[in-house]
Amino acid sequence: MSNSTARNYVVRLAVISAVASAAWYFVVRPMRDRLMQQRATLVAAQAEISSGLSQIEANERAPESAIETLTTRANVLSRLWGVSADASVLYEQIDTIAHRYGVVVERMEPSRGGARGVVSGEKPDAPTFNEIGYSIELVGPYEGVARFVRAIQHELGMARIDSLRITPAQASAGNTQIRASVKTTHFQASGGLAAFKTPEGATP
Amino acid sequence: MRFGQPRLILSLAPSQIDAALVVGKRVRATKRAKLSPAVWEEAWSEGLSPYDVTLTSLVRALGAPKNVKTSVLYTSPGSVSDVKVAPGPGDAGIDAARLEVVENISNSRVEYISSATRLGHENGANVLVAADRDLNAQAVFAWLSRCECRFDALVPTRAIALRSVIKDVTSRENDGAVTCYLGERTTVIASGGSGTLESIRSIDFGFSLLVEAFARGLRQDVEEGGDAETCANHADARERLFAVGLPTSKGATPGAQLSRRVMPLLQPVLQRYCIEIKQTIRFGVPQVSPQGRALRLIGPGAAINGFIEPLSQSIDNDVRVDPTWAGFDPDSVCSALSLEHDYIQDDASDLRLIPRIVSEQSATRLVSGGVRTGVLCAALALTAEGGYLYSQRLEAIRTLRASEPELIRVRDHRTQSELATAMSASFEIASTMTMDRLGNRPDWFAVMAELAALSSDGVQFEEIRCFREEGAALITIEGFAMMGSDAGNGLSELIDSLRASPLFDEVQLGSTSLMERGDMTAKRFAVRLLPHMFAPRALTSMGDDVRAEASP
């Protein structure tokens, strides 16, 4: 075979080898990579299914049931916060309660509040509480005052009786009147319960 | 071996081209075209183109198919064939013998091609070598291509002759006779027998010289005014030589006048025959007996009458013509005694001379085929790998799709679990902080009801104070208890009742002092109570207060 023919064949072989290599590199190799990726995905999915099924079997209580219970509780807590959220409404409600139990609110004034009462949360999802205090002077029958105190504590949401002073007042029409001085603290909550707002319809 | 396909056997000699159409080993048709030996050298120098028409006519006359495979037994101006003793075993011995022959004829400006094969006798001790100029072989190749014949084999006639003579000598019993093959352009002298070759010598001349001398004599006759029996045609001279034989001085024959004219021209040729044979027998053949060795004539020339007398006089011993060759018909083509017949019957592929252009074409075809095969294999391999990978990927995708419902279920469960966990944590934080803000507290209503129940005419409360001190609730009560026989131990009973009440964890009686209240004496007292604390009900029961509500 002559040198030129041999050279010609060497060049042809080189070109063919290059084409074959390029075909492998650009066509077959990506296919292999995709297959490996697909297999890895499949293995991961099978592992996920296996562990997930065992977890489902191990769980005594379905997460849906737990979510329902927690949502109910969060709604209760949210309602509790909601009652004491508005200061102007609190005034009206205190008057309403006093009127309901036959006691007279002689004087009512805020004792503290604003920035002083703000307590910031320590955790990301923690609610922030703003405290409002009231000092209330009452006159009325003992039972009425007792029921008034009870209603303040139980009906005005997140409220706390800080102090109570009861002294006798003048008797009128045969009823024993007492004078009571009540100091209360009401909490205005904001934020919190963020996890309940994410899923649709689960917002408390 | 070739079965079924026809092939053409050509025997190219200066005086004629013999063609035989062969299928397998059977001769189907033969044809001879006569040539003028005068243009032999010129024809070779012109690449055998003067014989194009002749060959084309022969091929057509034989009815050979187009591009029929053609083997050529030929005689060329430069071809050499010889028998050498192999200097070693295997291919090395063959190569050495080939080199020895080629070195003897090599010319730095001429390229030679050669072939060599071990001969069957004496365990392959001898190697038959054939060589020729590459140009000659290329000329034959081109000649065949021009005449639409496909090159198959190119074998020098002398190589076939040597092989045939050796086969003949070694296959017969050793009777001490020396065999002399009288060919047209070759003379071979060999001795041996019973599978042994004692000696062999090939001489580069044959009875064609006798024919030429005869023809020359005939031409002289024509120039002188002509004998009706004479003819200038070389073919006629050959025919006449075989018909009447060599003229002798004895007796009157029908061609006596002709004999007188050609005898002086034939005599030098005969003389050369005698000298070459005599010298060879004397110096080249082992002498086995004092009587010398008889001479046995074979080959086409043995059929020419008149050889025996001059040769027997020359070697001074018995000369005989082998009966097989005595009846040789010089006009028959591819007869049973011819070299062409030997070639057809014996596989002589090992003696083929391959022109370099054909070798290169074969090598190129081989490489080209290899490249094509490689490309095909690479394409197949790539396709197979790609197909396998694709099918595997499809399988993985199918499996993944099949497990998708379970995967969705598991993921949904996990999402719900994570949501429940997040909700629980969020609620825990919110409720804990709410509890922290509200803190535990006394049940104020119950406390006031209890105090109202304990109050009486004998014990009265003047001031009740409830407050928080360091997170704990405290209750202080100031009042007075009437003293006297009717009043009894009001204060003690009050303390006992308070201590007995579940609403108070601790009861401490503080200072007491006497006082006048109207016309009675009373004891002023101060009591410090530590009420029992309850968690805010909204975060525990999530419903109504479970404690009983009593009127104060």
CSV table of N, CA, C and O in Angstrom, one decimal, chain B residues 56-107:
chain,number,residue,atom,x,y,z
B,56,THR,N,-9.5,-10.8,-27.0
B,56,THR,CA,-10.9,-10.5,-27.0
B,56,THR,C,-11.6,-11.5,-27.9
B,56,THR,O,-12.7,-12.0,-27.6
B,57,SER,N,-11.0,-11.8,-29.1
B,57,SER,CA,-11.7,-12.7,-30.0
B,57,SER,C,-11.7,-14.1,-29.4
B,57,SER,O,-12.7,-14.8,-29.5
B,58,LEU,N,-10.6,-14.5,-28.7
B,58,LEU,CA,-10.6,-15.8,-28.1
B,58,LEU,C,-11.7,-16.0,-27.0
B,58,LEU,O,-12.4,-17.0,-27.0
B,59,VAL,N,-11.8,-14.9,-26.2
B,59,VAL,CA,-12.8,-15.0,-25.1
B,59,VAL,C,-14.2,-15.1,-25.7
B,59,VAL,O,-15.0,-15.9,-25.2
B,60,ARG,N,-14.5,-14.3,-26.8
B,60,ARG,CA,-15.8,-14.4,-27.4
B,60,ARG,C,-16.0,-15.7,-28.0
B,60,ARG,O,-17.1,-16.3,-27.9
B,61,ALA,N,-15.0,-16.2,-28.7
B,61,ALA,CA,-15.1,-17.5,-29.4
B,61,ALA,C,-15.4,-18.6,-28.4
B,61,ALA,O,-16.2,-19.6,-28.7
B,62,LEU,N,-14.8,-18.5,-27.2
B,62,LEU,CA,-15.1,-19.6,-26.2
B,62,LEU,C,-16.4,-19.4,-25.5
B,62,LEU,O,-16.9,-20.3,-24.8
B,63,GLY,N,-17.0,-18.2,-25.6
B,63,GLY,CA,-18.3,-17.9,-25.0
B,63,GLY,C,-18.1,-17.7,-23.5
B,63,GLY,O,-19.0,-18.0,-22.7
B,64,ALA,N,-17.0,-17.2,-23.1
B,64,ALA,CA,-16.7,-17.0,-21.7
B,64,ALA,C,-17.5,-15.8,-21.2
B,64,ALA,O,-17.7,-14.8,-22.0
B,65,PRO,N,-18.0,-15.8,-20.0
B,65,PRO,CA,-18.7,-14.7,-19.5
B,65,PRO,C,-17.8,-13.4,-19.3
B,65,PRO,O,-16.6,-13.6,-19.3
B,66,LYS,N,-18.5,-12.3,-19.2
B,66,LYS,CA,-17.7,-11.1,-19.0
B,66,LYS,C,-17.0,-11.1,-17.6
B,66,LYS,O,-17.6,-11.7,-16.7
B,67,ASN,N,-15.8,-10.6,-17.6
B,67,ASN,CA,-15.0,-10.6,-16.4
B,67,ASN,C,-14.8,-12.0,-15.8
B,67,ASN,O,-14.8,-12.2,-14.6
B,68,VAL,N,-14.6,-12.9,-16.7
B,68,VAL,CA,-14.3,-14.2,-16.3
B,68,VAL,C,-12.9,-14.3,-15.6
B,68,VAL,O,-12.0,-13.6,-15.9
B,69,LYS,N,-12.9,-15.1,-14.5
B,69,LYS,CA,-11.6,-15.2,-13.8
B,69,LYS,C,-10.6,-15.9,-14.8
B,69,LYS,O,-10.9,-16.9,-15.3
B,70,THR,N,-9.4,-15.3,-14.8
B,70,THR,CA,-8.4,-15.8,-15.8
B,70,THR,C,-7.1,-16.0,-15.2
B,70,THR,O,-6.6,-15.2,-14.5
B,71,SER,N,-6.6,-17.2,-15.5
B,71,SER,CA,-5.2,-17.6,-15.1
B,71,SER,C,-4.3,-17.6,-16.3
B,71,SER,O,-4.8,-18.1,-17.3
B,72,VAL,N,-3.2,-17.0,-16.2
B,72,VAL,CA,-2.3,-16.9,-17.3
B,72,VAL,C,-1.0,-17.7,-17.0
B,72,VAL,O,-0.3,-17.4,-16.1
B,73,LEU,N,-0.7,-18.7,-17.9
B,73,LEU,CA,0.6,-19.4,-17.9
B,73,LEU,C,1.4,-18.7,-19.0
B,73,LEU,O,0.9,-18.7,-20.1
B,74,TYR,N,2.5,-18.2,-18.7
B,74,TYR,CA,3.1,-17.3,-19.6
B,74,TYR,C,4.6,-17.5,-19.6
B,74,TYR,O,5.2,-18.0,-18.7
B,75,THR,N,5.2,-17.0,-20.7
B,75,THR,CA,6.6,-16.8,-20.8
B,75,THR,C,6.9,-15.4,-21.1
B,75,THR,O,6.3,-14.8,-22.0
B,76,SER,N,7.8,-14.8,-20.3
B,76,SER,CA,8.1,-13.4,-20.5
B,76,SER,C,9.6,-13.2,-20.6
B,76,SER,O,10.3,-14.1,-20.2
B,77,PRO,N,10.0,-12.1,-21.2
B,77,PRO,CA,11.4,-11.9,-21.3
B,77,PRO,C,12.2,-11.9,-20.0
B,77,PRO,O,13.4,-12.2,-20.0
B,78,GLY,N,11.6,-11.6,-18.9
B,78,GLY,CA,12.4,-11.5,-17.7
B,78,GLY,C,12.0,-12.6,-16.7
B,78,GLY,O,12.6,-12.5,-15.6
B,79,SER,N,11.1,-13.5,-16.9
B,79,SER,CA,10.7,-14.4,-15.9
B,79,SER,C,11.8,-15.4,-15.6
B,79,SER,O,12.5,-15.9,-16.5
B,80,VAL,N,11.9,-15.9,-14.4
B,80,VAL,CA,12.9,-16.8,-13.9
B,80,VAL,C,12.2,-17.9,-13.1
B,80,VAL,O,11.3,-17.5,-12.2
B,81,SER,N,12.5,-19.1,-13.3
B,81,SER,CA,12.0,-20.2,-12.4
B,81,SER,C,13.2,-21.1,-12.1
B,81,SER,O,13.9,-21.5,-13.0
B,82,ASP,N,13.3,-21.5,-10.9
B,82,ASP,CA,14.4,-22.4,-10.5
B,82,ASP,C,14.1,-23.2,-9.3
B,82,ASP,O,13.1,-22.9,-8.5
B,83,VAL,N,14.8,-24.3,-9.1
B,83,VAL,CA,14.6,-25.1,-8.0
B,83,VAL,C,15.8,-25.0,-7.1
B,83,VAL,O,17.0,-25.1,-7.6
B,84,LYS,N,15.6,-24.7,-5.8
B,84,LYS,CA,16.7,-24.5,-4.9
B,84,LYS,C,16.5,-25.5,-3.7
B,84,LYS,O,15.4,-25.8,-3.3
B,85,VAL,N,17.7,-25.8,-3.1
B,85,VAL,CA,17.6,-26.6,-1.9
B,85,VAL,C,17.3,-25.7,-0.7
B,85,VAL,O,18.0,-24.7,-0.6
B,86,ALA,N,16.3,-26.0,0.0
B,86,ALA,CA,15.9,-25.1,1.1
B,86,ALA,C,17.0,-25.1,2.2
B,86,ALA,O,17.3,-26.2,2.7
B,87,PRO,N,17.5,-23.9,2.5
B,87,PRO,CA,18.6,-23.9,3.6
B,87,PRO,C,18.1,-24.1,5.0
B,87,PRO,O,18.8,-24.3,5.9
B,88,GLY,N,16.8,-24.1,5.2
B,88,GLY,CA,16.3,-24.3,6.5
B,88,GLY,C,14.8,-24.7,6.5
B,88,GLY,O,14.2,-24.7,5.4
B,89,PRO,N,14.3,-25.0,7.6
B,89,PRO,CA,12.9,-25.4,7.7
B,89,PRO,C,11.9,-24.2,7.6
B,89,PRO,O,12.3,-23.1,7.9
B,90,GLY,N,10.6,-24.6,7.4
B,90,GLY,CA,9.6,-23.6,7.5
B,90,GLY,C,9.7,-22.5,6.5
B,90,GLY,O,10.3,-22.6,5.4
B,91,ASP,N,9.0,-21.3,6.8
B,91,ASP,CA,9.0,-20.2,5.9
B,91,ASP,C,10.3,-19.6,5.7
B,91,ASP,O,10.6,-19.0,4.7
B,92,ALA,N,11.2,-19.7,6.7
B,92,ALA,CA,12.5,-19.1,6.6
B,92,ALA,C,13.3,-19.7,5.5
B,92,ALA,O,14.0,-19.0,4.7
B,93,GLY,N,13.2,-21.0,5.3
B,93,GLY,CA,13.9,-21.7,4.2
B,93,GLY,C,13.3,-21.3,2.9
B,93,GLY,O,14.1,-21.1,1.9
B,94,ILE,N,12.0,-21.1,2.8
B,94,ILE,CA,11.4,-20.7,1.5
B,94,ILE,C,11.8,-19.3,1.2
B,94,ILE,O,12.2,-19.0,0.1
B,95,ASP,N,11.8,-18.4,2.2
B,95,ASP,CA,12.3,-17.0,2.0
B,95,ASP,C,13.7,-17.0,1.5
B,95,ASP,O,14.1,-16.2,0.7
B,96,ALA,N,14.5,-17.8,2.1
B,96,ALA,CA,16.0,-17.8,1.8
B,96,ALA,C,16.1,-18.2,0.3
B,96,ALA,O,16.9,-17.6,-0.4
B,97,ALA,N,15.4,-19.3,-0.1
B,97,ALA,CA,15.5,-19.8,-1.5
B,97,ALA,C,15.0,-18.7,-2.4
B,97,ALA,O,15.6,-18.4,-3.5
B,98,ARG,N,13.9,-18.1,-2.0
B,98,ARG,CA,13.4,-17.0,-2.9
B,98,ARG,C,14.4,-15.8,-3.0
B,98,ARG,O,14.6,-15.3,-4.1
B,99,LEU,N,15.0,-15.5,-1.9
B,99,LEU,CA,16.0,-14.4,-1.9
B,99,LEU,C,17.2,-14.8,-2.8
B,99,LEU,O,17.7,-13.9,-3.6
B,100,GLU,N,17.6,-16.0,-2.7
B,100,GLU,CA,18.7,-16.5,-3.5
B,100,GLU,C,18.4,-16.3,-5.0
B,100,GLU,O,19.3,-15.8,-5.8
B,101,VAL,N,17.2,-16.7,-5.5
B,101,VAL,CA,16.8,-16.5,-6.9
B,101,VAL,C,16.7,-15.1,-7.3
B,101,VAL,O,17.3,-14.7,-8.3
B,102,VAL,N,16.0,-14.3,-6.4
B,102,VAL,CA,15.8,-12.9,-6.8
B,102,VAL,C,17.1,-12.1,-6.8
B,102,VAL,O,17.3,-11.2,-7.7
B,103,GLU,N,18.0,-12.4,-5.9
B,103,GLU,CA,19.3,-11.7,-5.8
B,103,GLU,C,20.1,-11.9,-7.1
B,103,GLU,O,20.8,-11.1,-7.5
B,104,ASN,N,20.0,-13.1,-7.7
B,104,ASN,CA,20.7,-13.5,-8.9
B,104,ASN,C,20.3,-12.6,-10.1
B,104,ASN,O,21.1,-12.4,-11.0
B,105,ILE,N,19.0,-12.2,-10.1
B,105,ILE,CA,18.5,-11.5,-11.2
B,105,ILE,C,18.2,-10.1,-10.9
B,105,ILE,O,17.8,-9.3,-11.8
B,106,SER,N,18.4,-9.7,-9.7
B,106,SER,CA,17.9,-8.3,-9.3
B,106,SER,C,18.7,-7.2,-10.0
B,106,SER,O,19.9,-7.3,-10.2
B,107,ASN,N,18.0,-6.2,-10.2
B,107,ASN,CA,18.5,-5.0,-10.8
B,107,ASN,C,18.0,-3.9,-10.0
B,107,ASN,O,16.7,-3.8,-9.8
